[in-house]
Amino acid sequence: MAILTKAPRGTQDILPKDSFQWRFLETVTMETAALFGFKEIRTPTFEHTELFCRSVGDTTDVVQKEMYTFTDKGNRSVTLKPEGTAGAVRAAVEHSLLADALPVKVSYLTSCFRYEKPQAGRLREFHQFGVEMLGSKSPSADAEVIGLANEIFSVLGVKHLALELNSIGCPECRPKYHKALKEYFESRKDELCETCLSRLETNPMRILDCKSPVCSAIAKDAPVVLDFICDECKEHFDGVKARLDSMGIAYTVNPRIVRGLDYYTKTVFEFVTSQIGAQGTVCGGGRYDGLVEELGGAKTPGLGFAMGLERLLLLLAAQENELPAPRPCELYIASIGDAANIKAGELCARLRSEGFYVECDTMERSVKAQMKYANKIGAKMSMVLGDSELESGKAALKDMDTGESAEVSLGDELTQRLYDAGLARATSALTDQIGDAQLLTLLGQDPISE
Ligand code: HAM
């Protein structure tokens, strides 16, 4: 039955041959955010449906067309999270995080679920790294958050990502813009899709984000929000731009960015590329000064971004960026006979407790087949234990690259030799970019194990 051997459309397995890349991205994003003071938050995979209706917005494509919503056995409507912001803000309000030192800065890695038409870079289950910063209305917070996204891309060596920036105003200036949009779309009412016809009454800005080709063609000539923003929004936007300029972060103002979610106010931004096909937005975010209040908290400004990890990996692959290779097996201990196999297991346990990656036979294979396996897994060193090695307490330690071997005692000398050979150490092209010590820390290894 194909259904048993095929993952649901729009989902993908992350296999062992690729998972190290994921782990690397997850580590780089979270650790870089930590340097800016962001601390991890984990929120549930599903929330009350109402949370997304109120935050993401009833009139958005996400809520109207894409949510995985179901009624649970207790007759509650729940939804698999289509994005990370709503849950993080809900948790901050629920647990009074905002009563602590402001700003509250949280980061997360999460699966998200949207029932969209799958294509390259667009899945039904995808993964986001995101941050939220709550409590600051200053443009310096916008610059800090955009600066973090920029820093992550630079640590990863990603090129050709353009930062596009816009301001979509606040409740003060938005009504004027809505009015202008409404007038414009009224004149082309007959061509709009049915969803957009109702959006014309409820939220005309959402028409700008409609994926139907006809609606998006009409939207191209619609009035742009930057022509309508109030003095305060303009001053804020100027403040953000001045800071990005001083940080040397290049951007273009794109007055057509409105984002697909309703909670945004003032600054919105996207990092886009043309190198991964139609789904070129790798990162999107912005300010949401009304969201905390909307979700029942005290009036508190906020902002953040999320980047799609699938899209980031596609981009890294398109640019042939070298990610650190998975750690190779440092020593394979082959054995002949039961007693030697028991000794191999004992040695493995000791060396692992010292931080080395070692393997031994668990398949009852011949020594020839064991060495074949050692080659297959790319073991850096190997040794064979038999009766004479058990007796002497010594064995030949073989370098699998050069074929050279030298006798070592199976005690401390073995450990020392593995250190001397520079094993238990990750190296890659990225080492040069972010420094040896930092890379080892990122990979969770002790930089002073030599
Ligand atoms: P978003 O633009 O909807 O924003 O999603 C952020 C990123 O998630 C996108 O730029 C894209 O890389 C990725 N993404 C979105 N949908 C898919 C999909 N179907 N398949 C693969 N990747 C996808 C948000 O989600 C906001 N919560 C971001 C934010 C945080 N704003 C403020 N704080």
Tab-separated table of C-alpha atoms and ligand atoms in Angstrom:
chain	number	residue	atom	x	y	z
A	1	MET	CA	0.000	0.000	0.000
A	2	ALA	CA	1.636	3.187	-1.220
A	3	ILE	CA	0.065	5.106	1.605
A	4	LEU	CA	2.213	3.176	4.066
A	5	THR	CA	5.477	3.901	2.301
A	6	LYS	CA	4.935	7.473	1.179
A	7	ALA	CA	5.021	10.543	3.420
A	8	PRO	CA	2.002	12.859	3.049
A	9	ARG	CA	2.201	15.361	0.180
A	10	GLY	CA	4.067	18.499	1.166
A	11	THR	CA	6.034	16.841	3.959
A	12	GLN	CA	9.546	15.474	3.860
A	13	ASP	CA	11.772	13.160	5.811
A	14	ILE	CA	15.088	14.527	6.943
A	15	LEU	CA	17.404	11.574	6.486
A	16	PRO	CA	20.631	10.800	8.358
A	17	LYS	CA	22.685	11.866	5.333
A	18	ASP	CA	21.176	15.374	5.559
A	19	SER	CA	20.282	15.809	9.202
A	20	PHE	CA	23.719	17.097	10.178
A	21	GLN	CA	23.073	20.111	7.943
A	22	TRP	CA	19.852	20.790	9.827
A	23	ARG	CA	21.588	20.449	13.146
A	24	PHE	CA	24.257	22.868	11.959
A	25	LEU	CA	21.704	25.470	10.804
A	26	GLU	CA	19.757	25.101	14.026
A	27	THR	CA	22.919	25.598	16.040
A	28	VAL	CA	24.191	28.584	14.077
A	29	THR	CA	20.812	30.367	14.171
A	30	MET	CA	20.151	29.777	17.871
A	31	GLU	CA	23.722	30.496	18.980
A	32	THR	CA	23.941	33.677	16.931
A	33	ALA	CA	20.627	34.831	18.417
A	34	ALA	CA	22.018	34.061	21.870
A	35	LEU	CA	24.801	36.570	21.209
A	36	PHE	CA	22.036	39.188	20.884
A	37	GLY	CA	20.403	38.054	24.142
A	38	PHE	CA	17.608	35.895	22.691
A	39	LYS	CA	16.653	32.878	24.797
A	40	GLU	CA	14.815	29.833	23.498
A	41	ILE	CA	11.076	29.434	23.931
A	42	ARG	CA	9.163	26.257	23.048
A	43	THR	CA	5.425	26.436	22.594
A	44	PRO	CA	2.861	23.750	21.718
A	45	THR	CA	2.517	22.388	18.205
A	46	PHE	CA	-1.197	23.154	18.279
A	47	GLU	CA	-3.109	26.060	19.783
A	48	HIS	CA	-6.736	27.137	20.065
A	49	THR	CA	-7.823	28.047	16.540
A	50	GLU	CA	-9.047	31.406	17.806
A	51	LEU	CA	-5.446	32.429	18.601
A	52	PHE	CA	-4.509	32.418	14.915
A	53	CYS	CA	-7.777	34.014	13.804
A	54	ARG	CA	-7.101	36.921	16.157
A	55	SER	CA	-3.379	37.341	15.466
A	56	VAL	CA	-2.628	36.182	11.925
A	57	GLY	CA	-6.056	37.524	10.971
A	58	ASP	CA	-9.414	36.210	9.810
A	59	THR	CA	-9.039	37.648	6.324
A	60	THR	CA	-5.568	36.281	5.532
A	61	ASP	CA	-4.888	33.396	3.148
A	62	VAL	CA	-3.229	31.572	6.025
A	63	VAL	CA	-6.392	31.560	8.145
A	64	GLN	CA	-8.937	31.350	5.337
A	65	LYS	CA	-7.288	28.685	3.211
A	66	GLU	CA	-4.225	27.108	4.737
A	67	MET	CA	-4.723	26.089	8.351
A	68	TYR	CA	-4.739	22.508	9.577
A	69	THR	CA	-7.739	22.862	11.858
A	70	PHE	CA	-9.632	20.063	13.529
A	71	THR	CA	-12.047	19.458	16.328
A	72	ASP	CA	-10.540	17.352	19.093
A	73	LYS	CA	-12.340	14.715	21.106
A	74	GLY	CA	-13.329	17.361	23.648
A	75	ASN	CA	-15.066	19.283	20.874
A	76	ARG	CA	-12.540	22.131	20.850
A	77	SER	CA	-11.296	23.635	17.616
A	78	VAL	CA	-7.517	23.426	17.540
A	79	THR	CA	-5.008	24.273	14.805
A	80	LEU	CA	-1.477	23.091	14.038
A	81	LYS	CA	0.594	26.251	14.199
A	82	PRO	CA	1.000	27.901	10.820
A	83	GLU	CA	3.725	30.203	12.224
A	84	GLY	CA	5.606	30.851	15.449
A	85	THR	CA	4.753	34.388	16.523
A	86	ALA	CA	1.224	33.867	17.858
A	87	GLY	CA	2.226	31.040	20.199
A	88	ALA	CA	5.304	32.878	21.476
A	89	VAL	CA	3.327	36.048	22.219
A	90	ARG	CA	0.490	34.049	23.794
A	91	ALA	CA	3.019	32.316	26.064
A	92	ALA	CA	4.649	35.635	27.005
A	93	VAL	CA	1.253	36.998	28.078
A	94	GLU	CA	0.142	33.796	29.802
A	95	HIS	CA	3.342	33.514	31.858
A	96	SER	CA	3.718	37.269	32.550
A	97	LEU	CA	7.125	37.380	30.862
A	98	LEU	CA	6.467	41.041	30.201
A	99	ALA	CA	6.609	41.782	33.917
A	100	ASP	CA	10.322	40.935	33.772
A	101	ALA	CA	13.173	43.035	32.395
A	102	LEU	CA	12.224	44.471	29.022
A	103	PRO	CA	12.714	43.849	26.224
A	104	VAL	CA	11.743	40.190	26.358
A	105	LYS	CA	13.744	38.414	23.658
A	106	VAL	CA	12.819	34.886	22.621
A	107	SER	CA	14.024	32.615	19.840
A	108	TYR	CA	12.562	29.376	18.524
A	109	LEU	CA	12.896	26.526	16.089
A	110	THR	CA	9.568	25.076	15.119
A	111	SER	CA	7.632	23.018	12.616
A	112	CYS	CA	4.860	25.014	10.926
A	113	PHE	CA	1.884	23.707	8.988
A	114	ARG	CA	0.137	25.345	6.048
A	115	TYR	CA	-2.091	23.634	3.509
A	116	GLU	CA	-0.467	25.192	0.449
A	117	LYS	CA	0.230	23.859	-3.023
A	118	PRO	CA	3.597	22.154	-2.609
A	119	GLN	CA	6.492	23.193	-4.840
A	120	ALA	CA	10.227	23.783	-4.410
A	121	GLY	CA	10.629	25.724	-1.156
A	122	ARG	CA	6.936	25.476	-0.307
A	123	LEU	CA	5.813	22.637	1.924
A	124	ARG	CA	2.842	21.786	4.074
A	125	GLU	CA	5.072	21.044	7.010
A	126	PHE	CA	8.081	23.336	7.052
A	127	HIS	CA	10.511	24.614	9.638
A	128	GLN	CA	11.161	28.093	10.914
A	129	PHE	CA	13.840	29.680	13.001
A	130	GLY	CA	12.375	32.845	14.459
A	131	VAL	CA	12.802	35.521	17.093
A	132	GLU	CA	10.393	37.847	18.872
A	133	MET	CA	11.362	40.954	20.812
A	134	LEU	CA	8.697	42.455	23.043
A	135	GLY	CA	8.664	45.793	24.839
A	136	SER	CA	10.538	48.278	22.658
A	137	LYS	CA	8.992	50.796	20.302
A	138	SER	CA	12.374	52.240	19.350
A	139	PRO	CA	13.736	51.973	15.796
A	140	SER	CA	16.910	50.642	17.411
A	141	ALA	CA	14.968	47.426	18.169
A	142	ASP	CA	14.064	47.109	14.475
A	143	ALA	CA	17.718	47.574	13.542
A	144	GLU	CA	18.791	45.014	16.139
A	145	VAL	CA	16.344	42.381	14.865
A	146	ILE	CA	17.164	42.977	11.195
A	147	GLY	CA	20.848	43.034	12.177
A	148	LEU	CA	20.473	39.576	13.719
A	149	ALA	CA	18.992	38.086	10.536
A	150	ASN	CA	21.754	39.742	8.562
A	151	GLU	CA	24.423	38.379	10.924
A	152	ILE	CA	23.087	34.825	10.584
A	153	PHE	CA	23.301	35.056	6.800
A	154	SER	CA	26.797	36.406	7.041
A	155	VAL	CA	27.962	33.648	9.451
A	156	LEU	CA	26.580	31.101	6.976
A	157	GLY	CA	28.330	32.841	4.098
A	158	VAL	CA	25.042	33.343	2.202
A	159	LYS	CA	25.301	35.772	-0.680
A	160	HIS	CA	22.830	37.473	-3.015
A	161	LEU	CA	20.072	37.916	-0.471
A	162	ALA	CA	18.454	41.311	-0.814
A	163	LEU	CA	16.879	43.032	2.159
A	164	GLU	CA	13.626	44.748	1.219
A	165	LEU	CA	12.047	47.155	3.643
A	166	ASN	CA	8.734	48.931	3.952
A	167	SER	CA	6.510	50.633	6.478
A	168	ILE	CA	2.844	49.697	6.452
A	169	GLY	CA	1.740	52.310	8.960
A	170	CYS	CA	-0.253	52.107	12.166
A	171	PRO	CA	-3.923	52.255	13.217
A	172	GLU	CA	-3.581	56.048	12.957
A	173	CYS	CA	-2.760	56.179	9.244
A	174	ARG	CA	-4.104	52.802	8.066
A	175	PRO	CA	-7.764	53.934	7.606
A	176	LYS	CA	-6.719	56.564	5.059
A	177	TYR	CA	-4.827	53.914	3.111
A	178	HIS	CA	-7.700	51.441	3.325
A	179	LYS	CA	-9.991	54.087	1.865
A	180	ALA	CA	-7.668	54.695	-1.086
A	181	LEU	CA	-7.293	50.970	-1.682
A	182	LYS	CA	-11.005	50.427	-1.500
A	183	GLU	CA	-11.627	53.122	-4.086
A	184	TYR	CA	-9.030	51.610	-6.381
A	185	PHE	CA	-10.261	48.013	-6.108
A	186	GLU	CA	-13.931	49.071	-6.366
A	187	SER	CA	-13.109	50.262	-9.869
A	188	ARG	CA	-11.955	46.723	-10.816
A	189	LYS	CA	-14.415	44.849	-8.661
A	190	ASP	CA	-15.673	42.632	-11.473
A	191	GLU	CA	-12.266	41.013	-11.941
A	192	LEU	CA	-11.507	40.166	-8.295
A	193	CYS	CA	-11.732	36.613	-6.953
A	194	GLU	CA	-14.528	35.797	-4.565
A	195	THR	CA	-12.320	35.876	-1.459
A	196	CYS	CA	-10.992	39.303	-2.431
A	197	LEU	CA	-14.504	40.605	-3.052
A	198	SER	CA	-15.276	40.006	0.609
A	199	ARG	CA	-11.837	41.372	1.580
A	200	LEU	CA	-12.814	44.595	-0.181
A	201	GLU	CA	-15.305	45.175	2.619
A	202	THR	CA	-13.346	43.749	5.558
A	203	ASN	CA	-9.626	44.291	4.857
A	204	PRO	CA	-8.683	45.632	1.399
A	205	MET	CA	-4.952	45.423	2.192
A	206	ARG	CA	-5.209	41.633	2.032
A	207	ILE	CA	-6.082	41.835	-1.677
A	208	LEU	CA	-2.471	42.968	-2.223
A	209	ASP	CA	-1.349	39.600	-0.952
A	210	CYS	CA	-3.763	37.381	-2.921
A	211	LYS	CA	-2.015	34.605	-4.821
A	212	SER	CA	-4.547	34.511	-7.677
A	213	PRO	CA	-2.799	35.760	-10.854
A	214	VAL	CA	-5.665	38.109	-11.777
A	215	CYS	CA	-5.864	39.738	-8.339
A	216	SER	CA	-2.094	40.109	-8.097
A	217	ALA	CA	-1.973	41.722	-11.557
A	218	ILE	CA	-4.620	44.223	-10.476
A	219	ALA	CA	-2.765	44.813	-7.195
A	220	LYS	CA	0.351	45.912	-9.103
A	221	ASP	CA	-1.161	49.336	-9.840
A	222	ALA	CA	-2.797	49.841	-6.445
A	223	PRO	CA	-1.860	52.855	-4.278
A	224	VAL	CA	1.191	52.187	-2.090
A	225	VAL	CA	1.069	52.494	1.671
A	226	LEU	CA	4.239	54.601	1.997
A	227	ASP	CA	2.343	57.514	0.427
A	228	PHE	CA	-0.134	57.401	3.303
A	229	ILE	CA	1.887	56.877	6.494
A	230	CYS	CA	1.635	59.432	9.317
A	231	ASP	CA	4.499	61.559	10.672
A	232	GLU	CA	5.210	59.211	13.567
A	233	CYS	CA	5.474	56.185	11.268
A	234	LYS	CA	7.636	58.157	8.879
A	235	GLU	CA	9.959	59.252	11.678
A	236	HIS	CA	10.203	55.663	12.903
A	237	PHE	CA	10.967	54.402	9.399
A	238	ASP	CA	13.665	57.064	8.962
A	239	GLY	CA	15.155	55.981	12.298
A	240	VAL	CA	15.329	52.349	11.160
A	241	LYS	CA	16.929	53.282	7.851
A	242	ALA	CA	19.501	55.554	9.528
A	243	ARG	CA	20.548	52.732	11.825
A	244	LEU	CA	20.811	50.183	9.017
A	245	ASP	CA	22.918	52.701	7.095
A	246	SER	CA	25.252	53.137	10.049
A	247	MET	CA	25.524	49.354	10.440
A	248	GLY	CA	26.439	49.033	6.758
A	249	ILE	CA	23.404	46.826	6.056
A	250	ALA	CA	22.251	47.359	2.474
A	251	TYR	CA	18.512	47.467	1.760
A	252	THR	CA	16.034	48.710	-0.769
A	253	VAL	CA	12.696	50.235	0.127
A	254	ASN	CA	9.992	48.200	-1.548
A	255	PRO	CA	6.639	49.925	-0.998
A	256	ARG	CA	4.814	46.820	-2.286
A	257	ILE	CA	5.753	44.567	0.649
A	258	VAL	CA	2.659	44.146	2.816
A	259	ARG	CA	3.347	40.652	4.289
A	260	GLY	CA	0.720	37.943	4.466
A	261	LEU	CA	-0.221	38.280	8.123
A	262	ASP	CA	-2.477	40.874	9.700
A	263	TYR	CA	-0.603	41.741	12.863
A	264	TYR	CA	2.061	43.939	11.296
A	265	THR	CA	2.410	47.671	11.922
A	266	LYS	CA	5.128	50.099	10.814
A	267	THR	CA	8.313	48.282	9.689
A	268	VAL	CA	8.068	45.141	7.570
A	269	PHE	CA	10.943	43.437	5.801
A	270	GLU	CA	11.928	40.435	3.731
A	271	PHE	CA	15.216	38.887	2.681
A	272	VAL	CA	14.686	37.654	-0.876
A	273	THR	CA	16.682	35.801	-3.494
A	274	SER	CA	16.145	34.823	-7.112
A	275	GLN	CA	18.342	31.733	-6.778
A	276	ILE	CA	15.818	29.202	-5.427
A	277	GLY	CA	12.856	29.608	-7.749
A	278	ALA	CA	9.470	31.196	-7.194
A	279	GLN	CA	9.536	30.888	-3.399
A	280	GLY	CA	12.403	33.302	-2.929
A	281	THR	CA	11.523	34.847	0.425
A	282	VAL	CA	13.947	33.250	2.841
A	283	CYS	CA	13.125	35.440	5.823
A	284	GLY	CA	10.228	37.737	6.668
A	285	GLY	CA	9.297	39.828	9.631
A	286	GLY	CA	8.308	43.144	11.042
A	287	ARG	CA	6.780	45.101	13.864
A	288	TYR	CA	3.447	44.215	15.503
A	289	ASP	CA	2.761	46.941	18.054
A	290	GLY	CA	-0.874	45.929	18.609
A	291	LEU	CA	-0.510	42.161	18.915
A	292	VAL	CA	0.200	41.735	22.635
A	293	GLU	CA	-2.862	43.823	23.469
A	294	GLU	CA	-4.949	41.957	20.888
A	295	LEU	CA	-4.075	38.722	22.709
A	296	GLY	CA	-5.099	40.070	26.096
A	297	GLY	CA	-1.845	41.543	27.402
A	298	ALA	CA	-0.984	45.131	28.291
A	299	LYS	CA	-0.285	47.452	25.376
A	300	THR	CA	3.270	46.413	24.413
A	301	PRO	CA	5.137	46.952	21.163
A	302	GLY	CA	6.893	44.002	19.550
A	303	LEU	CA	8.637	42.750	16.473
A	304	GLY	CA	10.435	39.742	15.050
A	305	PHE	CA	11.164	37.623	12.027
A	306	ALA	CA	11.184	34.022	10.904
A	307	MET	CA	13.324	32.301	8.311
A	308	GLY	CA	12.329	29.141	6.497
A	309	LEU	CA	15.015	26.527	7.058
A	310	GLU	CA	14.097	24.557	3.907
A	311	ARG	CA	14.561	27.697	1.813
A	312	LEU	CA	17.799	28.543	3.577
A	313	LEU	CA	19.143	25.052	2.811
A	314	LEU	CA	18.069	25.358	-0.836
A	315	LEU	CA	19.974	28.634	-1.010
A	316	LEU	CA	23.082	27.204	0.632
A	317	ALA	CA	22.968	24.316	-1.852
A	318	ALA	CA	22.447	26.662	-4.822
A	319	GLN	CA	25.495	28.643	-3.727
A	320	GLU	CA	27.474	25.467	-3.063
A	321	ASN	CA	28.267	26.666	0.451
A	322	GLU	CA	30.224	24.031	2.250
A	323	LEU	CA	28.587	22.979	5.479
A	324	PRO	CA	30.727	21.181	8.032
A	325	ALA	CA	30.834	17.476	7.307
A	326	PRO	CA	29.345	15.173	9.921
A	327	ARG	CA	31.901	14.005	12.432
A	328	PRO	CA	33.623	10.871	11.119
A	329	CYS	CA	34.132	7.713	13.130
A	330	GLU	CA	37.480	8.246	14.804
A	331	LEU	CA	38.319	4.634	15.580
A	332	TYR	CA	36.911	1.276	14.534
A	333	ILE	CA	37.879	-1.586	16.836
A	334	ALA	CA	37.617	-4.882	14.993
A	335	SER	CA	37.747	-8.129	16.931
A	336	ILE	CA	38.399	-11.811	16.370
A	337	GLY	CA	36.494	-14.055	18.755
A	338	ASP	CA	34.211	-13.495	21.678
A	339	ALA	CA	36.760	-12.441	24.291
A	340	ALA	CA	38.198	-9.835	21.924
A	341	ASN	CA	34.704	-8.588	21.101
A	342	ILE	CA	34.022	-8.117	24.809
A	343	LYS	CA	37.309	-6.202	25.183
A	344	ALA	CA	36.422	-4.070	22.123
A	345	GLY	CA	33.128	-3.138	23.790
A	346	GLU	CA	34.950	-2.216	26.975
A	347	LEU	CA	37.459	-0.039	25.081
A	348	CYS	CA	34.643	1.651	23.157
A	349	ALA	CA	32.890	2.560	26.407
A	350	ARG	CA	36.061	4.079	27.830
A	351	LEU	CA	36.964	6.053	24.702
A	352	ARG	CA	33.403	7.343	24.309
A	353	SER	CA	33.476	8.585	27.886
A	354	GLU	CA	36.595	10.505	26.829
A	355	GLY	CA	34.648	12.072	23.961
A	356	PHE	CA	35.716	9.987	20.964
A	357	TYR	CA	33.417	8.552	18.332
A	358	VAL	CA	34.292	4.838	18.211
A	359	GLU	CA	32.563	1.746	16.888
A	360	CYS	CA	33.037	-1.981	17.195
A	361	ASP	CA	31.403	-5.088	15.730
A	362	THR	CA	27.774	-5.774	16.653
A	363	MET	CA	27.034	-7.991	13.635
A	364	GLU	CA	29.258	-11.010	14.402
A	365	ARG	CA	31.105	-10.422	11.129
A	366	SER	CA	34.416	-11.831	9.967
A	367	VAL	CA	37.386	-9.518	10.494
A	368	LYS	CA	37.498	-8.896	6.742
A	369	ALA	CA	33.847	-7.838	6.701
A	370	GLN	CA	34.406	-5.684	9.782
A	371	MET	CA	37.210	-3.798	8.015
A	372	LYS	CA	35.005	-3.361	4.966
A	373	TYR	CA	32.416	-1.756	7.221
A	374	ALA	CA	35.090	0.455	8.836
A	375	ASN	CA	35.998	1.693	5.354
A	376	LYS	CA	32.376	2.277	4.446
A	377	ILE	CA	31.737	4.503	7.455
A	378	GLY	CA	34.970	6.405	6.797
A	379	ALA	CA	36.705	5.493	10.062
A	380	LYS	CA	39.893	7.503	10.501
A	381	MET	CA	41.747	4.828	12.489
A	382	SER	CA	41.259	1.142	13.101
A	383	MET	CA	42.713	-1.669	15.152
A	384	VAL	CA	42.143	-5.419	15.297
A	385	LEU	CA	41.940	-7.236	18.630
A	386	GLY	CA	42.648	-10.959	18.831
A	387	ASP	CA	44.065	-13.337	21.422
A	388	SER	CA	47.637	-11.984	21.159
A	389	GLU	CA	46.469	-8.354	21.586
A	390	LEU	CA	44.462	-9.356	24.656
A	391	GLU	CA	47.509	-11.049	26.084
A	392	SER	CA	49.996	-8.239	25.398
A	393	GLY	CA	47.596	-5.362	26.073
A	394	LYS	CA	48.870	-3.789	22.852
A	395	ALA	CA	47.523	-3.502	19.306
A	396	ALA	CA	48.467	-1.977	15.957
A	397	LEU	CA	46.690	1.355	15.474
A	398	LYS	CA	46.218	1.891	11.746
A	399	ASP	CA	45.692	5.218	10.021
A	400	MET	CA	43.019	4.390	7.429
A	401	ASP	CA	44.076	7.222	5.079
A	402	THR	CA	47.807	6.496	4.890
A	403	GLY	CA	47.728	2.805	5.753
A	404	GLU	CA	50.520	3.361	8.304
A	405	SER	CA	50.281	1.566	11.594
A	406	ALA	CA	52.098	1.663	14.923
A	407	GLU	CA	51.793	-0.396	18.062
A	408	VAL	CA	50.115	1.226	21.067
A	409	SER	CA	49.201	0.012	24.519
A	410	LEU	CA	45.452	-0.168	25.029
A	411	GLY	CA	45.569	2.084	28.123
A	412	ASP	CA	46.221	5.844	28.263
A	413	GLU	CA	48.629	5.637	25.324
A	414	LEU	CA	45.722	4.867	22.972
A	415	THR	CA	43.784	7.920	24.173
A	416	GLN	CA	46.882	10.100	23.796
A	417	ARG	CA	47.527	8.810	20.283
A	418	LEU	CA	43.987	9.629	19.189
A	419	TYR	CA	44.377	13.177	20.540
A	420	ASP	CA	47.809	13.469	18.886
A	421	ALA	CA	46.311	12.400	15.567
A	422	GLY	CA	44.017	15.451	15.833
A	423	LEU	CA	40.862	13.384	16.115
A	424	ALA	CA	37.797	14.342	18.185
A	425	ARG	CA	37.983	17.554	16.258
A	426	ALA	CA	35.625	18.992	13.609
A	427	THR	CA	37.144	20.912	10.731
A	428	SER	CA	35.606	22.483	7.654
A	429	ALA	CA	35.724	25.484	5.408
A	430	LEU	CA	33.425	27.214	7.850
A	431	THR	CA	36.149	27.044	10.487
A	432	ASP	CA	37.909	29.928	8.740
A	433	GLN	CA	34.771	31.995	8.663
A	434	ILE	CA	33.673	31.777	12.246
A	435	GLY	CA	36.792	30.650	14.073
A	436	ASP	CA	37.862	27.301	15.369
A	437	ALA	CA	36.777	27.705	18.964
A	438	GLN	CA	33.365	29.110	18.022
A	439	LEU	CA	32.712	26.301	15.546
A	440	LEU	CA	33.576	23.652	18.102
A	441	THR	CA	31.297	25.303	20.622
A	442	LEU	CA	28.544	25.488	17.998
A	443	LEU	CA	28.948	21.802	17.339
A	444	GLY	CA	28.752	21.089	21.035
A	445	GLN	CA	32.360	19.937	21.295
A	446	ASP	CA	34.944	20.976	23.809
A	447	PRO	CA	37.535	23.238	22.182
A	448	ILE	CA	40.195	22.341	24.760
A	449	SER	CA	40.107	18.590	24.452
A	450	GLU	CA	43.601	18.470	22.953
B	1	HAM	P1	6.020	34.271	7.016
B	1	HAM	O1	6.526	35.238	5.992
B	1	HAM	O2	4.672	33.775	6.853
B	1	HAM	O3	6.189	35.000	8.414
B	1	HAM	O4	7.023	33.045	7.111
B	1	HAM	C1	8.389	33.238	7.382
B	1	HAM	C2	9.234	32.378	6.490
B	1	HAM	O5	8.835	31.019	6.599
B	1	HAM	C3	9.112	32.690	5.016
B	1	HAM	O6	9.930	33.774	4.654
B	1	HAM	C4	9.590	31.388	4.386
B	1	HAM	O7	10.996	31.344	4.368
B	1	HAM	C5	9.067	30.360	5.360
B	1	HAM	N1	7.826	29.754	4.849
B	1	HAM	C6	6.572	30.250	4.921
B	1	HAM	N2	5.689	29.396	4.372
B	1	HAM	C7	6.392	28.337	3.946
B	1	HAM	C8	6.057	27.102	3.302
B	1	HAM	N3	4.789	26.780	3.004
B	1	HAM	N4	7.050	26.241	3.011
B	1	HAM	C9	8.346	26.519	3.322
B	1	HAM	N5	8.708	27.663	3.940
B	1	HAM	C10	7.756	28.557	4.245
B	1	HAM	C11	5.870	34.420	9.592
B	1	HAM	O8	5.616	33.264	9.740
B	1	HAM	C12	5.975	35.375	10.765
B	1	HAM	N6	5.566	34.662	11.978
B	1	HAM	C13	7.379	35.926	10.888
B	1	HAM	C14	7.514	36.875	12.039
B	1	HAM	C15	8.010	36.604	13.258
B	1	HAM	N7	7.093	38.130	12.040
B	1	HAM	C16	7.332	38.652	13.240
B	1	HAM	N8	7.873	37.741	13.985
